[in-house]
XYZ file of C-alpha atoms in Angstrom:
504
model
C -21.465 -81.803 35.230
C -24.126 -79.864 37.027
C -27.199 -77.711 36.858
C -27.006 -73.953 37.295
C -29.630 -71.280 37.862
C -29.633 -67.683 38.983
C -30.801 -64.121 38.532
C -29.461 -60.624 38.027
C -31.685 -57.811 39.229
C -34.051 -58.093 42.162
C -32.727 -61.000 44.279
C -35.080 -63.752 45.421
C -33.190 -66.886 46.567
C -36.476 -68.713 47.115
C -37.158 -68.649 43.383
C -33.696 -69.963 42.577
C -34.178 -72.788 45.051
C -37.369 -73.778 43.218
C -35.532 -73.694 39.869
C -32.762 -75.908 41.199
C -35.339 -78.329 42.566
C -36.696 -78.847 39.058
C -33.201 -79.812 37.855
C -32.092 -81.953 40.778
C -30.963 -84.897 38.645
C -28.338 -82.701 36.986
C -26.497 -82.576 40.292
C -27.735 -84.768 43.147
C -24.488 -84.673 45.130
C -24.681 -81.138 46.536
C -26.508 -77.805 46.297
C -25.354 -74.258 46.959
C -26.921 -70.779 46.708
C -25.251 -67.388 47.019
C -27.167 -64.111 47.330
C -25.831 -60.569 46.997
C -27.623 -57.221 46.673
C -28.535 -57.729 42.992
C -27.684 -61.348 42.160
C -28.487 -64.922 43.142
C -26.331 -67.823 41.947
C -27.469 -71.431 42.401
C -25.778 -74.760 41.713
C -26.640 -78.469 41.759
C -23.412 -80.488 41.758
C -22.509 -83.818 40.180
C -18.995 -84.494 41.469
C -16.500 -85.444 38.751
C -13.220 -83.662 39.612
C -11.987 -82.847 43.154
C -14.717 -84.669 45.027
C -14.069 -83.036 48.396
C -13.428 -79.302 47.924
C -15.215 -78.262 44.732
C -18.472 -77.001 46.217
C -20.176 -74.142 44.340
C -20.770 -71.258 44.153
C -17.020 -70.666 44.128
C -15.285 -67.407 45.074
C -11.963 -65.746 44.343
C -9.367 -65.017 47.042
C -11.079 -61.977 48.556
C -14.666 -63.056 47.882
C -15.424 -60.255 45.417
C -16.077 -62.535 42.410
C -18.413 -65.543 42.430
C -19.074 -68.379 39.973
C -21.500 -71.169 39.115
C -20.339 -73.534 36.394
C -21.633 -76.511 34.418
C -19.226 -78.537 32.277
C -15.565 -79.430 31.982
C -12.505 -77.344 31.078
C -10.067 -79.755 29.467
C -7.095 -77.395 29.456
C -7.564 -76.313 33.066
C -4.202 -77.667 34.253
C -2.337 -75.568 31.697
C -4.402 -72.512 32.599
C -3.922 -73.183 36.302
C -0.122 -73.283 35.917
C -0.146 -69.979 34.038
C -2.413 -68.338 36.608
C -0.215 -69.542 39.466
C 2.770 -67.973 37.719
C 0.783 -64.717 37.751
C 0.429 -64.962 41.535
C -3.056 -66.432 41.899
C -3.772 -68.700 44.881
C -6.021 -71.755 44.486
C -8.217 -73.255 47.203
C -9.403 -76.318 45.252
C -8.181 -78.747 42.598
C -11.255 -78.251 40.386
C -11.290 -77.101 36.796
C -14.001 -74.617 37.830
C -11.741 -72.405 39.925
C -9.509 -71.462 36.993
C -12.482 -69.514 35.582
C -12.513 -67.125 38.525
C -8.836 -66.277 38.281
C -8.931 -66.143 34.495
C -11.758 -63.620 34.779
C -9.614 -61.525 37.119
C -6.888 -61.431 34.462
C -8.891 -61.087 31.246
C -12.502 -60.207 32.058
C -15.097 -61.573 29.584
C -12.397 -62.217 26.983
C -11.365 -65.193 29.118
C -13.677 -67.339 26.957
C -11.117 -67.303 24.143
C -8.725 -69.283 26.356
C -11.135 -72.099 27.230
C -11.068 -75.596 25.752
C -14.096 -77.492 26.942
C -17.857 -77.749 27.234
C -19.438 -75.223 29.524
C -22.163 -72.883 30.627
C -21.368 -70.543 33.501
C -22.183 -67.312 35.282
C -19.669 -64.996 36.971
C -20.673 -62.078 39.161
C -18.496 -59.198 40.249
C -19.379 -55.790 41.597
C -18.552 -54.343 38.202
C -20.456 -56.710 35.914
C -22.316 -59.956 35.339
C -21.110 -62.559 32.784
C -22.934 -65.485 31.176
C -21.188 -67.735 28.637
C -21.825 -70.921 26.664
C -19.339 -73.200 24.905
C -18.631 -72.925 21.155
C -21.026 -75.639 19.944
C -23.581 -75.587 22.746
C -22.689 -78.973 24.227
C -23.876 -77.664 27.585
C -27.332 -76.060 27.709
C -28.273 -72.580 28.878
C -31.568 -70.653 28.761
C -32.531 -67.192 29.919
C -35.499 -64.854 30.249
C -36.853 -61.878 32.195
C -39.760 -61.574 34.586
C -42.317 -58.751 34.620
C -39.990 -56.592 36.747
C -37.061 -56.901 34.346
C -34.937 -59.269 36.431
C -32.819 -61.554 34.229
C -33.014 -65.270 35.058
C -30.955 -68.148 33.653
C -31.044 -71.932 34.003
C -29.590 -75.099 32.519
C -33.012 -76.399 31.525
C -36.311 -74.991 30.299
C -38.250 -76.634 33.112
C -36.269 -74.659 35.672
C -36.789 -71.308 33.987
C -40.519 -71.891 33.469
C -41.012 -71.862 37.230
C -40.349 -68.122 37.104
C -41.175 -66.757 33.661
C -42.836 -67.667 30.353
C -40.159 -65.621 28.584
C -37.811 -68.491 27.661
C -34.984 -68.018 25.175
C -32.058 -70.251 24.323
C -28.677 -68.712 25.080
C -26.745 -68.855 21.786
C -23.771 -71.182 21.634
C -20.383 -69.586 21.044
C -21.519 -66.350 22.740
C -21.068 -64.552 26.009
C -23.212 -61.855 27.603
C -22.333 -59.099 30.019
C -24.546 -56.497 31.596
C -22.362 -53.735 30.157
C -21.550 -55.151 26.670
C -24.603 -57.278 25.868
C -24.249 -60.393 23.677
C -20.990 -60.996 21.826
C -20.084 -63.911 19.575
C -16.624 -65.337 20.204
C -16.619 -68.502 18.068
C -17.318 -69.505 14.467
C -16.361 -72.764 12.799
C -13.465 -72.162 10.421
C -14.608 -73.001 6.911
C -12.448 -70.822 4.690
C -9.317 -73.026 4.681
C -9.007 -76.204 2.643
C -6.105 -78.600 3.133
C -4.527 -79.912 -0.061
C -2.498 -82.701 1.572
C -2.651 -86.227 0.190
C -5.206 -88.700 1.511
C -2.810 -90.658 3.718
C -1.579 -87.504 5.420
C -5.144 -86.351 6.077
C -6.080 -89.731 7.521
C -3.071 -89.623 9.855
C -3.818 -86.048 10.962
C -7.458 -86.868 11.631
C -6.458 -89.898 13.692
C -4.017 -87.809 15.710
C -6.506 -85.018 16.427
C -9.306 -87.395 17.333
C -7.020 -89.469 19.519
C -6.002 -86.335 21.455
C -9.652 -85.332 21.783
C -10.480 -88.696 23.338
C -7.471 -88.632 25.639
C -8.258 -85.207 27.102
C -11.851 -86.321 27.818
C -10.699 -89.149 30.040
C -9.906 -86.818 32.933
C -12.071 -87.722 35.939
C -11.821 -88.688 39.591
C -14.755 -91.104 39.161
C -15.423 -94.265 37.074
C -15.646 -93.695 33.301
C -17.087 -95.744 30.427
C -18.192 -95.606 26.782
C -21.484 -95.875 24.922
C -21.021 -98.655 22.365
C -23.779 -99.154 19.793
C -21.517 -101.145 17.487
C -21.695 -98.426 14.851
C -18.608 -96.753 13.412
C -18.655 -93.639 15.593
C -19.068 -95.063 19.086
C -16.843 -98.040 18.253
C -13.960 -95.814 17.133
C -14.256 -93.662 20.266
C -14.277 -96.816 22.408
C -11.225 -98.185 20.601
C -9.267 -94.979 21.107
C -10.285 -94.805 24.773
C -9.104 -98.395 25.188
C -5.569 -97.210 24.267
C -5.402 -94.865 27.235
C -7.449 -96.604 29.940
C -5.419 -99.026 32.018
C -7.430 -101.937 33.316
C -11.202 -102.177 33.116
C -13.176 -100.102 30.605
C -16.960 -100.384 30.824
C -19.052 -100.287 27.635
C -22.824 -100.065 27.302
C -25.340 -101.041 24.645
C -29.137 -101.295 24.439
C -31.788 -102.434 21.987
C -34.640 -104.807 21.477
C -33.799 -108.501 21.387
C -31.756 -109.491 18.306
C -31.328 -105.857 17.179
C -28.352 -104.937 14.993
C -26.782 -102.689 17.626
C -26.667 -105.448 20.232
C -25.101 -107.833 17.724
C -22.368 -105.464 16.552
C -21.686 -104.024 20.010
C -20.793 -107.489 21.292
C -18.360 -107.953 18.401
C -16.608 -104.667 19.209
C -16.598 -105.269 22.961
C -14.958 -108.650 22.480
C -12.429 -107.169 20.038
C -11.476 -104.375 22.474
C -11.743 -106.378 25.681
C -14.202 -104.050 27.402
C -16.445 -105.020 30.291
C -19.659 -104.966 28.303
C -23.137 -104.337 29.695
C -26.355 -104.850 27.740
C -30.014 -104.024 28.332
C -32.643 -105.596 26.092
C -35.893 -103.651 26.207
C -39.401 -104.357 25.010
C -42.227 -102.440 23.357
C -43.779 -102.046 26.793
C -40.548 -100.524 28.150
C -40.476 -97.993 25.288
C -44.086 -96.849 25.708
C -43.761 -96.658 29.490
C -40.609 -94.506 29.270
C -41.862 -92.194 26.495
C -43.573 -89.489 28.640
C -40.622 -89.280 31.007
C -38.190 -89.086 28.095
C -40.104 -86.172 26.509
C -40.216 -84.410 29.878
C -36.455 -84.611 30.304
C -35.705 -84.054 26.602
C -37.762 -80.839 26.449
C -38.557 -81.422 22.788
C -41.105 -83.189 20.598
C -39.062 -83.348 17.389
C -39.860 -86.875 16.130
C -36.362 -87.938 15.112
C -34.966 -86.606 18.378
C -37.550 -88.396 20.507
C -36.926 -91.653 18.637
C -33.216 -91.557 19.404
C -33.743 -90.243 22.937
C -35.465 -93.465 24.018
C -32.390 -95.714 23.577
C -30.148 -92.908 24.855
C -32.240 -92.788 28.030
C -32.019 -96.554 28.489
C -28.270 -96.732 27.841
C -27.669 -93.798 30.224
C -29.705 -95.524 32.914
C -27.686 -98.696 32.375
C -24.379 -96.806 32.521
C -25.366 -94.962 35.719
C -25.123 -98.250 37.630
C -21.405 -98.474 36.932
C -19.895 -95.095 35.976
C -20.376 -91.347 36.303
C -18.796 -90.302 32.978
C -19.374 -91.737 29.483
C -17.867 -90.970 26.085
C -20.250 -90.835 23.128
C -19.903 -90.703 19.340
C -22.181 -87.723 18.648
C -21.069 -85.267 15.986
C -19.389 -87.649 13.522
C -22.390 -87.784 11.179
C -22.513 -84.000 10.994
C -18.781 -83.553 10.436
C -18.157 -86.427 8.029
C -21.443 -86.773 6.097
C -22.986 -89.801 7.777
C -26.649 -89.233 6.941
C -28.412 -90.896 4.025
C -30.268 -87.714 3.023
C -26.968 -86.027 2.191
C -26.632 -88.272 -0.871
C -29.448 -86.216 -2.401
C -27.232 -83.109 -2.355
C -24.689 -82.128 -4.956
C -21.228 -83.100 -3.761
C -19.984 -79.500 -3.872
C -22.816 -78.461 -1.534
C -22.165 -81.098 1.132
C -19.907 -79.052 3.425
C -22.397 -76.178 3.427
C -25.137 -78.540 4.604
C -22.804 -80.119 7.158
C -22.042 -76.665 8.539
C -25.761 -75.998 8.870
C -26.514 -79.165 10.827
C -23.353 -78.891 12.946
C -24.337 -75.367 13.979
C -27.763 -76.763 14.892
C -26.478 -79.596 17.087
C -27.078 -77.634 20.270
C -30.827 -78.227 20.069
C -30.844 -81.587 18.321
C -28.430 -84.420 19.138
C -26.424 -82.523 21.740
C -29.640 -81.688 23.570
C -30.575 -85.374 23.507
C -27.231 -86.525 24.940
C -27.166 -83.848 27.633
C -30.738 -84.358 28.819
C -30.753 -88.169 28.770
C -27.416 -88.487 30.574
C -28.360 -85.822 33.086
C -31.761 -87.476 33.667
C -29.688 -90.366 34.997
C -27.122 -88.177 36.782
C -24.139 -89.042 34.611
C -21.937 -86.867 32.410
C -21.692 -87.368 28.645
C -18.607 -86.243 26.701
C -18.351 -85.938 22.924
C -14.777 -86.176 21.519
C -15.817 -85.666 17.879
C -16.913 -82.149 18.802
C -13.540 -81.062 20.054
C -13.030 -77.646 18.425
C -9.758 -78.703 16.796
C -11.432 -81.790 15.290
C -14.391 -79.714 14.090
C -12.261 -77.093 12.356
C -10.099 -79.783 10.787
C -13.155 -81.650 9.508
C -14.365 -78.555 7.655
C -11.008 -78.242 5.921
C -11.442 -81.676 4.315
C -12.875 -81.879 0.813
C -16.372 -83.275 0.409
C -15.324 -86.243 -1.722
C -13.225 -87.609 1.167
C -16.310 -87.617 3.382
C -19.015 -88.776 1.011
C -16.905 -90.817 -1.378
C -18.070 -90.803 -5.005
C -17.310 -94.551 -5.094
C -20.754 -95.988 -4.289
C -21.349 -92.780 -2.327
C -19.849 -94.286 0.827
C -20.582 -92.032 3.809
C -17.847 -91.042 6.304
C -15.139 -92.493 4.052
C -12.150 -90.797 5.696
C -13.374 -91.726 9.175
C -13.720 -95.346 8.093
C -10.108 -95.245 6.872
C -9.007 -94.123 10.338
C -11.096 -96.873 11.925
C -9.466 -99.603 9.827
C -6.511 -99.538 12.242
C -8.740 -100.118 15.257
C -11.807 -102.212 14.410
C -12.952 -105.358 12.591
C -13.757 -104.846 8.910
C -17.433 -105.763 9.364
C -17.790 -102.893 11.833
C -15.714 -100.374 9.877
C -17.788 -100.816 6.736
C -21.153 -101.408 8.435
C -23.854 -99.365 6.709
C -24.933 -96.336 8.677
C -28.042 -96.890 10.814
C -29.626 -94.195 12.937
C -29.592 -95.037 16.638
C -33.369 -95.512 16.718
C -33.206 -97.907 13.755
C -30.216 -99.940 14.927
C -31.775 -100.490 18.352
C -35.158 -101.439 16.863
C -36.989 -98.513 18.489
C -38.303 -96.784 15.362
C -40.948 -99.298 14.358
C -42.250 -99.560 17.943
C -42.899 -95.819 18.081
C -44.321 -95.715 14.546
C -46.874 -98.384 15.430
C -47.719 -96.686 18.723
C -48.314 -93.334 17.010
C -50.778 -94.886 14.566
C -52.777 -96.239 17.482
C -52.576 -93.107 19.623
C -55.336 -91.077 17.911
C -53.712 -87.749 17.106
C -54.619 -84.255 15.981
C -54.862 -83.029 12.417
C -51.634 -81.143 11.547
C -53.575 -77.934 10.933
C -54.590 -77.811 14.594
C -50.976 -77.396 15.583
C -50.056 -74.666 13.092
C -48.030 -71.775 14.409
C -46.440 -73.607 17.331
C -42.895 -72.984 16.097
C -43.009 -69.201 16.290
C -39.898 -67.871 14.602
C -38.563 -71.331 13.785
C -39.352 -71.639 10.083
C -41.433 -74.826 9.893
C -44.721 -73.991 11.622
C -46.536 -77.331 11.583
C -46.433 -80.713 13.207
C -45.824 -82.551 9.933
C -45.842 -86.125 11.217
C -48.291 -88.276 13.141
C -45.571 -89.112 15.660
C -44.738 -85.441 16.102
C -48.354 -84.654 16.929
C -48.410 -87.430 19.512
C -45.164 -86.251 21.126
C -46.418 -82.654 21.061
C -49.479 -83.676 23.087
C -47.251 -85.178 25.775
C -44.971 -82.120 25.695
C -47.943 -79.780 26.237
C -48.972 -81.689 29.372
C -45.598 -80.982 30.955
C -45.021 -77.501 29.526
C -48.469 -75.915 29.040
C -47.239 -72.334 29.438
C -44.689 -72.459 26.619
C -45.853 -70.376 23.643
C -42.727 -69.439 21.715
C -41.063 -72.724 20.734
C -38.294 -71.318 18.591
C -35.816 -73.178 20.788
C -37.242 -76.576 19.737
C -34.910 -78.055 17.141
C -36.068 -79.526 13.837
C -34.010 -82.479 12.627
C -33.063 -82.179 8.946
C -31.972 -85.773 8.327
C -35.429 -87.348 7.926
C -35.948 -89.120 4.620
C -39.350 -89.174 2.858
C -41.430 -91.967 4.362
C -39.087 -92.502 7.295
C -41.581 -91.090 9.792
C -45.344 -91.263 9.284
């Protein structure tokens, strides 16, 4: 996991150095910059695989192609073996290097071969390639300066050092100087499996288990976020199958919160080495400005959940460099309460909408809060094979008509792994289960905020053009202090799962 930045056009390595400096926590272990006649590539490295020889930018055998990369390629060993059979020579044991040789073989169409989370740039004398993973697990932004030079960076704060023209690079796309933007991935929604329930449960377990297993690759210590909810607990249980010896788990919340209670039950059941941080109202308010700065958003639901994510990432950073998280399950398997207001036949359409929007909601939260603490977060539920399979499952196996139980099929998988009281625990949002929501709601009422009309128009091109909640106005004020030059905020996500009265 790393931070990348660069330019294509008029080269100025000094500017790229400044951009990297703004994203230092994404990769505190090393920094590298490469400059050619019309390109600069920069990289902050967090070492995860091949700790000794994986310095970036990386180059092919004759130095004609260069790369900066952020993410993990889970099928890199298979790709590496194929590329070696084609005569390619490798200088490192990193997953990153396979991208260079794959580009030599396939050009931009190499993205179709990748299984992972990634954002990367490749430069050759013939072209310049930018690409982002199918669901946008890894961030990427771009923009041009007044002279037309194209800049890119992992975070908004890096890009804003150079230009006010900030756009989010679309997930599931690649860009080349010669071909422009091309979409290479769409979630498969047209197929529907007619197998019986037991077969579907077994297939889901198998696919999710494989997704967890492949995300355990690392040359550094690895752990799991464990809130005690269904999603993180199931991921932890599956990881426990494959991790020999000690497995660290992490939970946070205010004293006596539900998440701390249930996380201890699961940790004891699985035999993990469990770490807990109990925080206070004062801790929440003190961390809030820093969280918004790293989060790069003021969406109220996102900020609420970012606070405990920040604290649990900080806790985990004392023990591990990689953590598995349960993000994505609510979007794939109908975990949100608001979905019960939809007609059952419309559920998968809404799930598709919020899954496609994950890149600037919950995935943004996980990436920024883990990276703010220099650790890497991995999300097994968002394995492409799991995602496509989830959208082949009928709605009534997700949101069961019997008492409208959310995530029914996932709970059936979890019955093999977890105590009944955890499997059938009612869904609580992270901010609610940790006890953070009411702290922030009370703080917002005392903060003295703007009238919503004052903030109209701030979401240019994003549909909803107002700060609709008192909390949102308060978070927006903090955001403006850190990012005063931002005018077009179309890249700021708007969470759809808020119930009436949930946020004031």
